[in-house]
Amino acid sequence: MTSPLRRPLIAGNWKMNLTLAQSAELARAVAAGAAAASGEVAVCVPFTAIPVVAEVLRGSPVRLGGQDCYWEAQGAYTGEISAGMLKDAGCRMAILGHSERRKLFGETDEHVNRKLAAVLKAGLTPIVCVGETLDERETQKTWRVLETQAAGALKGFAPADLAPVVLAYEPVWAIGTGKTATPAQAQEAHLFLRAQLKKLYGEALAAGTRILYGGSVTADNVDVLMAQPDVDGALVGGASLKKDAFLRIMGFQAA
Ligand code: PEP
């Protein structure tokens, strides 16, 4: 069970899925279930669905997020969306450095760091993703990867700047594969990340930063994951598209 210093957060990552009508329908179901949630709830939706979902979520405690953004505020950056544009469209959060963006679109720790600055400046809550590949885990590089990605993303900020940051530990081998980290593996990695935060930015930031677990979270495994003392929530991909599964995840019972 997470510390009382940290309010649990369940965030759905819809990735590149759903029509506008389907987005509105799912958002309506999430909003209707919010009163029974065990913590804060967010949905991070495709850019095109943001206005529609923002309208559905108006007046609901469910937060809306984007899945990425660019670091410049405006200008000749064809195809990009700025943090300020996300905010203007009704978002309060943004996922940064998801492993799919790192792997498929060449995103580096430096890119994530620049995006983080833009997101914080816009007053959004960033969800910064870190995680090792299967090969890195099998060759004992997990801690080095987590240390490098976390330090790289958070570089150059003062601890007070980083207060809104949410970290997400997302082992790449567990994303969309149906293979979940064991609760012990998740706890070990979260504890390691919290120790990194303490080393770099001090005890107060480390104790107050929410660290989500992501990687094949389902209605069946959420309770044992949420029972770990350093697991403060979940970033949920596939299961966030299934209404009943996501509502059950939102209502987790830390076993
Ligand atoms: C994700 O993409 O952030 C994720 C955790 O996906 P899934 O839950 O489908 O593994």
PDB file of C-alpha atoms and ligand atoms in Angstrom:
ATOM      1  CA  MET A   1       0.000   0.000   0.000  1.00  0.00           C
ATOM      2  CA  THR A   2       1.382   3.330  -1.015  1.00  0.00           C
ATOM      3  CA  SER A   3       2.414   5.958   1.538  1.00  0.00           C
ATOM      4  CA  PRO A   4      -0.288   8.462   2.584  1.00  0.00           C
ATOM      5  CA  LEU A   5       2.048  11.096   1.126  1.00  0.00           C
ATOM      6  CA  ARG A   6       1.211   9.792  -2.331  1.00  0.00           C
ATOM      7  CA  ARG A   7      -2.322   9.610  -3.742  1.00  0.00           C
ATOM      8  CA  PRO A   8      -2.633   6.532  -5.990  1.00  0.00           C
ATOM      9  CA  LEU A   9      -3.084   7.262  -9.680  1.00  0.00           C
ATOM     10  CA  ILE A  10      -4.567   4.958 -12.295  1.00  0.00           C
ATOM     11  CA  ALA A  11      -3.860   6.327 -15.779  1.00  0.00           C
ATOM     12  CA  GLY A  12      -5.118   4.792 -19.001  1.00  0.00           C
ATOM     13  CA  ASN A  13      -3.006   5.075 -22.129  1.00  0.00           C
ATOM     14  CA  TRP A  14      -5.323   4.598 -25.073  1.00  0.00           C
ATOM     15  CA  LYS A  15      -2.399   4.755 -27.540  1.00  0.00           C
ATOM     16  CA  MET A  16      -3.521   5.012 -31.226  1.00  0.00           C
ATOM     17  CA  ASN A  17      -6.976   3.521 -30.769  1.00  0.00           C
ATOM     18  CA  LEU A  18     -10.709   4.327 -30.928  1.00  0.00           C
ATOM     19  CA  THR A  19     -12.897   6.506 -33.097  1.00  0.00           C
ATOM     20  CA  LEU A  20     -14.275   9.735 -31.670  1.00  0.00           C
ATOM     21  CA  ALA A  21     -17.605   8.043 -30.936  1.00  0.00           C
ATOM     22  CA  GLN A  22     -15.851   5.156 -29.165  1.00  0.00           C
ATOM     23  CA  SER A  23     -13.670   7.615 -27.240  1.00  0.00           C
ATOM     24  CA  ALA A  24     -16.705   9.524 -25.987  1.00  0.00           C
ATOM     25  CA  GLU A  25     -18.439   6.291 -24.981  1.00  0.00           C
ATOM     26  CA  LEU A  26     -15.438   4.979 -23.034  1.00  0.00           C
ATOM     27  CA  ALA A  27     -14.830   8.368 -21.392  1.00  0.00           C
ATOM     28  CA  ARG A  28     -18.484   8.471 -20.290  1.00  0.00           C
ATOM     29  CA  ALA A  29     -18.088   5.048 -18.640  1.00  0.00           C
ATOM     30  CA  VAL A  30     -14.848   6.084 -16.887  1.00  0.00           C
ATOM     31  CA  ALA A  31     -16.451   9.305 -15.635  1.00  0.00           C
ATOM     32  CA  ALA A  32     -19.486   7.376 -14.391  1.00  0.00           C
ATOM     33  CA  GLY A  33     -17.195   5.001 -12.456  1.00  0.00           C
ATOM     34  CA  ALA A  34     -14.985   7.684 -10.949  1.00  0.00           C
ATOM     35  CA  ALA A  35     -16.889   7.890  -7.673  1.00  0.00           C
ATOM     36  CA  ALA A  36     -16.013   4.253  -6.936  1.00  0.00           C
ATOM     37  CA  ALA A  37     -12.312   4.677  -7.797  1.00  0.00           C
ATOM     38  CA  SER A  38      -9.655   3.955  -5.175  1.00  0.00           C
ATOM     39  CA  GLY A  39      -7.517   6.933  -6.186  1.00  0.00           C
ATOM     40  CA  GLU A  40      -7.071   9.545  -8.857  1.00  0.00           C
ATOM     41  CA  VAL A  41      -7.945   8.514 -12.424  1.00  0.00           C
ATOM     42  CA  ALA A  42      -6.684   9.815 -15.762  1.00  0.00           C
ATOM     43  CA  VAL A  43      -7.081   8.908 -19.406  1.00  0.00           C
ATOM     44  CA  CYS A  44      -4.364   9.787 -21.924  1.00  0.00           C
ATOM     45  CA  VAL A  45      -5.998   9.847 -25.321  1.00  0.00           C
ATOM     46  CA  PRO A  46      -5.000  10.453 -28.960  1.00  0.00           C
ATOM     47  CA  PHE A  47      -4.618  14.147 -29.858  1.00  0.00           C
ATOM     48  CA  THR A  48      -7.696  14.127 -32.102  1.00  0.00           C
ATOM     49  CA  ALA A  49      -9.920  12.812 -29.293  1.00  0.00           C
ATOM     50  CA  ILE A  50      -8.850  15.424 -26.735  1.00  0.00           C
ATOM     51  CA  PRO A  51     -11.663  17.989 -27.340  1.00  0.00           C
ATOM     52  CA  VAL A  52     -14.377  15.309 -27.434  1.00  0.00           C
ATOM     53  CA  VAL A  53     -13.136  13.590 -24.268  1.00  0.00           C
ATOM     54  CA  ALA A  54     -12.581  16.954 -22.538  1.00  0.00           C
ATOM     55  CA  GLU A  55     -16.244  17.757 -23.127  1.00  0.00           C
ATOM     56  CA  VAL A  56     -17.372  14.381 -21.739  1.00  0.00           C
ATOM     57  CA  LEU A  57     -15.124  14.738 -18.665  1.00  0.00           C
ATOM     58  CA  ARG A  58     -16.192  18.306 -17.887  1.00  0.00           C
ATOM     59  CA  GLY A  59     -17.150  18.435 -14.193  1.00  0.00           C
ATOM     60  CA  SER A  60     -15.765  14.949 -13.521  1.00  0.00           C
ATOM     61  CA  PRO A  61     -12.685  14.276 -11.355  1.00  0.00           C
ATOM     62  CA  VAL A  62     -11.150  12.176 -14.155  1.00  0.00           C
ATOM     63  CA  ARG A  63      -8.116  13.951 -15.560  1.00  0.00           C
ATOM     64  CA  LEU A  64      -7.325  14.157 -19.223  1.00  0.00           C
ATOM     65  CA  GLY A  65      -3.845  13.712 -20.648  1.00  0.00           C
ATOM     66  CA  GLY A  66      -1.953  13.656 -23.919  1.00  0.00           C
ATOM     67  CA  GLN A  67       0.437  10.862 -24.838  1.00  0.00           C
ATOM     68  CA  ASP A  68       3.339  13.064 -25.907  1.00  0.00           C
ATOM     69  CA  CYS A  69       4.147  16.642 -26.891  1.00  0.00           C
ATOM     70  CA  TYR A  70       6.922  18.680 -28.457  1.00  0.00           C
ATOM     71  CA  TRP A  71       9.236  20.908 -26.427  1.00  0.00           C
ATOM     72  CA  GLU A  72       8.856  24.132 -28.430  1.00  0.00           C
ATOM     73  CA  ALA A  73       5.895  26.402 -27.658  1.00  0.00           C
ATOM     74  CA  GLN A  74       4.878  27.070 -31.271  1.00  0.00           C
ATOM     75  CA  GLY A  75       6.288  27.450 -34.755  1.00  0.00           C
ATOM     76  CA  ALA A  76       7.276  25.530 -37.869  1.00  0.00           C
ATOM     77  CA  TYR A  77       7.255  21.998 -36.448  1.00  0.00           C
ATOM     78  CA  THR A  78       4.900  20.188 -38.794  1.00  0.00           C
ATOM     79  CA  GLY A  79       3.005  17.370 -37.149  1.00  0.00           C
ATOM     80  CA  GLU A  80       3.886  18.329 -33.590  1.00  0.00           C
ATOM     81  CA  ILE A  81       1.716  19.478 -30.664  1.00  0.00           C
ATOM     82  CA  SER A  82       3.035  21.716 -27.862  1.00  0.00           C
ATOM     83  CA  ALA A  83       2.451  21.379 -24.134  1.00  0.00           C
ATOM     84  CA  GLY A  84       0.548  24.673 -24.209  1.00  0.00           C
ATOM     85  CA  MET A  85      -1.731  23.297 -26.945  1.00  0.00           C
ATOM     86  CA  LEU A  86      -2.476  20.243 -24.783  1.00  0.00           C
ATOM     87  CA  LYS A  87      -3.355  22.509 -21.899  1.00  0.00           C
ATOM     88  CA  ASP A  88      -5.484  24.782 -24.080  1.00  0.00           C
ATOM     89  CA  ALA A  89      -7.420  21.732 -25.304  1.00  0.00           C
ATOM     90  CA  GLY A  90      -8.237  20.623 -21.758  1.00  0.00           C
ATOM     91  CA  CYS A  91      -5.365  18.323 -20.773  1.00  0.00           C
ATOM     92  CA  ARG A  92      -3.828  18.334 -17.329  1.00  0.00           C
ATOM     93  CA  MET A  93      -1.274  15.587 -17.905  1.00  0.00           C
ATOM     94  CA  ALA A  94       1.125  14.301 -20.527  1.00  0.00           C
ATOM     95  CA  ILE A  95       2.934  10.991 -20.890  1.00  0.00           C
ATOM     96  CA  LEU A  96       6.593  11.504 -21.803  1.00  0.00           C
ATOM     97  CA  GLY A  97       9.259   9.032 -22.932  1.00  0.00           C
ATOM     98  CA  HIS A  98       6.976   6.040 -23.419  1.00  0.00           C
ATOM     99  CA  SER A  99       9.051   3.085 -24.626  1.00  0.00           C
ATOM    100  CA  GLU A 100       7.085   2.972 -27.896  1.00  0.00           C
ATOM    101  CA  ARG A 101       8.209   6.533 -28.594  1.00  0.00           C
ATOM    102  CA  ARG A 102      11.779   5.703 -27.636  1.00  0.00           C
ATOM    103  CA  LYS A 103      11.855   2.559 -29.800  1.00  0.00           C
ATOM    104  CA  LEU A 104       9.728   3.527 -32.810  1.00  0.00           C
ATOM    105  CA  PHE A 105      10.372   7.278 -33.000  1.00  0.00           C
ATOM    106  CA  GLY A 106      13.953   7.589 -31.748  1.00  0.00           C
ATOM    107  CA  GLU A 107      13.175   9.514 -28.591  1.00  0.00           C
ATOM    108  CA  THR A 108      16.196   9.954 -26.321  1.00  0.00           C
ATOM    109  CA  ASP A 109      16.639  10.935 -22.682  1.00  0.00           C
ATOM    110  CA  GLU A 110      17.607  14.410 -23.881  1.00  0.00           C
ATOM    111  CA  HIS A 111      14.333  14.729 -25.812  1.00  0.00           C
ATOM    112  CA  VAL A 112      12.390  13.606 -22.745  1.00  0.00           C
ATOM    113  CA  ASN A 113      14.279  16.145 -20.644  1.00  0.00           C
ATOM    114  CA  ARG A 114      13.367  18.986 -23.018  1.00  0.00           C
ATOM    115  CA  LYS A 115       9.747  17.872 -23.185  1.00  0.00           C
ATOM    116  CA  LEU A 116       9.636  17.706 -19.402  1.00  0.00           C
ATOM    117  CA  ALA A 117      10.716  21.347 -19.180  1.00  0.00           C
ATOM    118  CA  ALA A 118       7.931  22.346 -21.585  1.00  0.00           C
ATOM    119  CA  VAL A 119       5.283  20.317 -19.764  1.00  0.00           C
ATOM    120  CA  LEU A 120       6.240  21.708 -16.354  1.00  0.00           C
ATOM    121  CA  LYS A 121       6.281  25.240 -17.759  1.00  0.00           C
ATOM    122  CA  ALA A 122       2.763  24.721 -19.098  1.00  0.00           C
ATOM    123  CA  GLY A 123       1.595  23.583 -15.656  1.00  0.00           C
ATOM    124  CA  LEU A 124       0.774  20.030 -16.729  1.00  0.00           C
ATOM    125  CA  THR A 125       1.512  16.887 -14.724  1.00  0.00           C
ATOM    126  CA  PRO A 126       4.139  14.833 -16.547  1.00  0.00           C
ATOM    127  CA  ILE A 127       4.156  11.024 -16.440  1.00  0.00           C
ATOM    128  CA  VAL A 128       7.774  10.179 -17.277  1.00  0.00           C
ATOM    129  CA  CYS A 129       8.270   6.575 -18.414  1.00  0.00           C
ATOM    130  CA  VAL A 130      11.434   4.556 -17.843  1.00  0.00           C
ATOM    131  CA  GLY A 131      12.113   0.855 -18.236  1.00  0.00           C
ATOM    132  CA  GLU A 132      14.489  -1.797 -19.421  1.00  0.00           C
ATOM    133  CA  THR A 133      14.187  -4.183 -22.397  1.00  0.00           C
ATOM    134  CA  LEU A 134      14.252  -7.946 -21.963  1.00  0.00           C
ATOM    135  CA  ASP A 135      17.824  -8.085 -23.225  1.00  0.00           C
ATOM    136  CA  GLU A 136      18.880  -5.415 -20.738  1.00  0.00           C
ATOM    137  CA  ARG A 137      17.224  -7.317 -17.881  1.00  0.00           C
ATOM    138  CA  GLU A 138      18.806 -10.593 -18.916  1.00  0.00           C
ATOM    139  CA  THR A 139      22.241  -9.034 -19.138  1.00  0.00           C
ATOM    140  CA  GLN A 140      21.964  -7.412 -15.695  1.00  0.00           C
ATOM    141  CA  LYS A 141      21.683  -3.860 -17.053  1.00  0.00           C
ATOM    142  CA  THR A 142      18.303  -3.020 -15.493  1.00  0.00           C
ATOM    143  CA  TRP A 143      19.651  -0.737 -12.769  1.00  0.00           C
ATOM    144  CA  ARG A 144      22.015   1.065 -15.108  1.00  0.00           C
ATOM    145  CA  VAL A 145      19.182   1.694 -17.607  1.00  0.00           C
ATOM    146  CA  LEU A 146      16.787   2.971 -14.940  1.00  0.00           C
ATOM    147  CA  GLU A 147      19.469   5.185 -13.422  1.00  0.00           C
ATOM    148  CA  THR A 148      20.437   6.644 -16.814  1.00  0.00           C
ATOM    149  CA  GLN A 149      16.875   7.214 -18.021  1.00  0.00           C
ATOM    150  CA  ALA A 150      15.691   8.763 -14.759  1.00  0.00           C
ATOM    151  CA  ALA A 151      18.752  11.003 -14.364  1.00  0.00           C
ATOM    152  CA  GLY A 152      18.621  11.984 -18.056  1.00  0.00           C
ATOM    153  CA  ALA A 153      14.944  12.899 -18.003  1.00  0.00           C
ATOM    154  CA  LEU A 154      15.152  14.874 -14.766  1.00  0.00           C
ATOM    155  CA  LYS A 155      18.502  16.576 -15.394  1.00  0.00           C
ATOM    156  CA  GLY A 156      18.946  20.267 -14.621  1.00  0.00           C
ATOM    157  CA  PHE A 157      15.850  20.852 -12.488  1.00  0.00           C
ATOM    158  CA  ALA A 158      15.640  21.954  -8.858  1.00  0.00           C
ATOM    159  CA  PRO A 159      13.782  19.557  -6.527  1.00  0.00           C
ATOM    160  CA  ALA A 160      10.900  22.044  -6.172  1.00  0.00           C
ATOM    161  CA  ASP A 161      10.443  22.092  -9.972  1.00  0.00           C
ATOM    162  CA  LEU A 162      10.030  18.333  -9.977  1.00  0.00           C
ATOM    163  CA  ALA A 163       7.260  18.128  -7.374  1.00  0.00           C
ATOM    164  CA  PRO A 164       4.499  17.533  -9.981  1.00  0.00           C
ATOM    165  CA  VAL A 165       6.412  14.744 -11.742  1.00  0.00           C
ATOM    166  CA  VAL A 166       4.982  11.231 -11.806  1.00  0.00           C
ATOM    167  CA  LEU A 167       7.390   8.449 -12.796  1.00  0.00           C
ATOM    168  CA  ALA A 168       6.216   5.271 -14.504  1.00  0.00           C
ATOM    169  CA  TYR A 169       8.304   2.115 -14.323  1.00  0.00           C
ATOM    170  CA  GLU A 170       7.406   0.266 -17.494  1.00  0.00           C
ATOM    171  CA  PRO A 171       9.598  -2.761 -18.210  1.00  0.00           C
ATOM    172  CA  VAL A 172       9.528  -2.928 -22.012  1.00  0.00           C
ATOM    173  CA  TRP A 173       9.238  -6.723 -21.950  1.00  0.00           C
ATOM    174  CA  ALA A 174       5.935  -6.407 -20.060  1.00  0.00           C
ATOM    175  CA  ILE A 175       4.240  -3.838 -22.311  1.00  0.00           C
ATOM    176  CA  GLY A 176       1.472  -5.297 -24.433  1.00  0.00           C
ATOM    177  CA  THR A 177       2.934  -8.789 -24.015  1.00  0.00           C
ATOM    178  CA  GLY A 178       0.655 -10.182 -21.332  1.00  0.00           C
ATOM    179  CA  LYS A 179       3.818 -10.749 -19.254  1.00  0.00           C
ATOM    180  CA  THR A 180       3.592  -8.740 -16.050  1.00  0.00           C
ATOM    181  CA  ALA A 181       6.488  -8.050 -13.719  1.00  0.00           C
ATOM    182  CA  THR A 182       5.984  -9.961 -10.503  1.00  0.00           C
ATOM    183  CA  PRO A 183       4.959  -7.787  -7.570  1.00  0.00           C
ATOM    184  CA  ALA A 184       8.453  -8.357  -6.146  1.00  0.00           C
ATOM    185  CA  GLN A 185      10.144  -7.261  -9.399  1.00  0.00           C
ATOM    186  CA  ALA A 186       7.961  -4.153  -9.553  1.00  0.00           C
ATOM    187  CA  GLN A 187       8.618  -3.273  -5.904  1.00  0.00           C
ATOM    188  CA  GLU A 188      12.380  -3.778  -6.337  1.00  0.00           C
ATOM    189  CA  ALA A 189      12.484  -1.440  -9.353  1.00  0.00           C
ATOM    190  CA  HIS A 190      10.268   1.181  -7.711  1.00  0.00           C
ATOM    191  CA  LEU A 191      12.414   1.149  -4.590  1.00  0.00           C
ATOM    192  CA  PHE A 192      15.494   1.555  -6.769  1.00  0.00           C
ATOM    193  CA  LEU A 193      13.935   4.539  -8.580  1.00  0.00           C
ATOM    194  CA  ARG A 194      12.925   6.129  -5.294  1.00  0.00           C
ATOM    195  CA  ALA A 195      16.512   5.722  -4.061  1.00  0.00           C
ATOM    196  CA  GLN A 196      17.733   7.446  -7.234  1.00  0.00           C
ATOM    197  CA  LEU A 197      15.353  10.343  -6.580  1.00  0.00           C
ATOM    198  CA  LYS A 198      16.672  10.605  -3.041  1.00  0.00           C
ATOM    199  CA  LYS A 199      20.292  10.547  -4.207  1.00  0.00           C
ATOM    200  CA  LEU A 200      19.700  13.217  -6.851  1.00  0.00           C
ATOM    201  CA  TYR A 201      17.022  15.439  -5.295  1.00  0.00           C
ATOM    202  CA  GLY A 202      16.676  14.575  -1.602  1.00  0.00           C
ATOM    203  CA  GLU A 203      14.374  12.734   0.747  1.00  0.00           C
ATOM    204  CA  ALA A 204      11.322  14.992   0.446  1.00  0.00           C
ATOM    205  CA  LEU A 205      11.041  14.657  -3.320  1.00  0.00           C
ATOM    206  CA  ALA A 206      11.717  10.909  -3.169  1.00  0.00           C
ATOM    207  CA  ALA A 207       9.057  10.365  -0.515  1.00  0.00           C
ATOM    208  CA  GLY A 208       6.441  12.446  -2.324  1.00  0.00           C
ATOM    209  CA  THR A 209       6.918  11.283  -5.931  1.00  0.00           C
ATOM    210  CA  ARG A 210       4.355   8.857  -7.289  1.00  0.00           C
ATOM    211  CA  ILE A 211       5.844   5.926  -9.186  1.00  0.00           C
ATOM    212  CA  LEU A 212       3.355   4.023 -11.344  1.00  0.00           C
ATOM    213  CA  TYR A 213       3.845   0.494 -12.619  1.00  0.00           C
ATOM    214  CA  GLY A 214       3.021  -0.201 -16.274  1.00  0.00           C
ATOM    215  CA  GLY A 215       3.165  -3.430 -18.239  1.00  0.00           C
ATOM    216  CA  SER A 216       0.177  -5.725 -18.817  1.00  0.00           C
ATOM    217  CA  VAL A 217      -1.740  -4.505 -15.776  1.00  0.00           C
ATOM    218  CA  THR A 218      -5.137  -6.214 -15.685  1.00  0.00           C
ATOM    219  CA  ALA A 219      -8.174  -6.478 -13.441  1.00  0.00           C
ATOM    220  CA  ASP A 220      -6.656  -9.725 -12.146  1.00  0.00           C
ATOM    221  CA  ASN A 221      -3.202  -8.492 -11.144  1.00  0.00           C
ATOM    222  CA  VAL A 222      -3.799  -4.880 -10.102  1.00  0.00           C
ATOM    223  CA  ASP A 223      -4.526  -5.662  -6.448  1.00  0.00           C
ATOM    224  CA  VAL A 224      -1.257  -7.484  -5.748  1.00  0.00           C
ATOM    225  CA  LEU A 225       0.737  -4.850  -7.608  1.00  0.00           C
ATOM    226  CA  MET A 226      -0.969  -2.044  -5.696  1.00  0.00           C
ATOM    227  CA  ALA A 227      -0.211  -3.853  -2.426  1.00  0.00           C
ATOM    228  CA  GLN A 228       3.499  -3.112  -2.882  1.00  0.00           C
ATOM    229  CA  PRO A 229       4.637  -0.196  -0.695  1.00  0.00           C
ATOM    230  CA  ASP A 230       6.380   1.702  -3.506  1.00  0.00           C
ATOM    231  CA  VAL A 231       3.801   1.070  -6.239  1.00  0.00           C
ATOM    232  CA  ASP A 232       1.687   4.227  -6.265  1.00  0.00           C
ATOM    233  CA  GLY A 233      -0.526   3.467  -9.215  1.00  0.00           C
ATOM    234  CA  ALA A 234      -0.646   2.004 -12.691  1.00  0.00           C
ATOM    235  CA  LEU A 235      -0.190   3.129 -16.274  1.00  0.00           C
ATOM    236  CA  VAL A 236      -2.539   0.873 -18.187  1.00  0.00           C
ATOM    237  CA  GLY A 237      -2.468   0.278 -21.941  1.00  0.00           C
ATOM    238  CA  GLY A 238      -4.545  -2.575 -23.360  1.00  0.00           C
ATOM    239  CA  ALA A 239      -6.851  -2.976 -20.377  1.00  0.00           C
ATOM    240  CA  SER A 240      -7.703   0.746 -20.368  1.00  0.00           C
ATOM    241  CA  LEU A 241      -9.609   0.204 -23.632  1.00  0.00           C
ATOM    242  CA  LYS A 242     -11.919  -2.347 -22.016  1.00  0.00           C
ATOM    243  CA  LYS A 243     -14.552  -0.613 -19.946  1.00  0.00           C
ATOM    244  CA  ASP A 244     -15.167  -3.328 -17.356  1.00  0.00           C
ATOM    245  CA  ALA A 245     -11.479  -4.120 -16.890  1.00  0.00           C
ATOM    246  CA  PHE A 246     -10.524  -0.467 -16.465  1.00  0.00           C
ATOM    247  CA  LEU A 247     -13.346   0.212 -14.014  1.00  0.00           C
ATOM    248  CA  ARG A 248     -12.145  -2.739 -11.906  1.00  0.00           C
ATOM    249  CA  ILE A 249      -8.549  -1.467 -12.085  1.00  0.00           C
ATOM    250  CA  MET A 250      -9.749   1.986 -11.004  1.00  0.00           C
ATOM    251  CA  GLY A 251     -11.387   0.351  -7.983  1.00  0.00           C
ATOM    252  CA  PHE A 252      -8.302  -1.682  -7.003  1.00  0.00           C
ATOM    253  CA  GLN A 253      -8.110  -3.093  -3.498  1.00  0.00           C
ATOM    254  CA  ALA A 254      -4.485  -3.177  -2.372  1.00  0.00           C
ATOM    255  CA  ALA A 255      -4.446  -6.824  -1.253  1.00  0.00           C
TER     256      ALA A 255
HETATM  257  C1  PEP B   1       1.642   1.079 -21.789  1.00  0.00           C
HETATM  258  O1  PEP B   1       1.643   1.170 -22.996  1.00  0.00           O
HETATM  259  O2  PEP B   1       1.959   2.048 -21.113  1.00  0.00           O
HETATM  260  C2  PEP B   1       1.257  -0.195 -21.208  1.00  0.00           C
HETATM  261  C3  PEP B   1       1.553  -0.392 -19.960  1.00  0.00           C
HETATM  262  O3  PEP B   1       0.610  -1.096 -22.027  1.00  0.00           O
HETATM  263  P1  PEP B   1      -0.052  -2.490 -21.584  1.00  0.00           P
HETATM  264  O4  PEP B   1      -0.837  -2.237 -20.335  1.00  0.00           O
HETATM  265  O5  PEP B   1      -0.915  -2.888 -22.740  1.00  0.00           O
HETATM  266  O6  PEP B   1       1.062  -3.451 -21.348  1.00  0.00           O
END
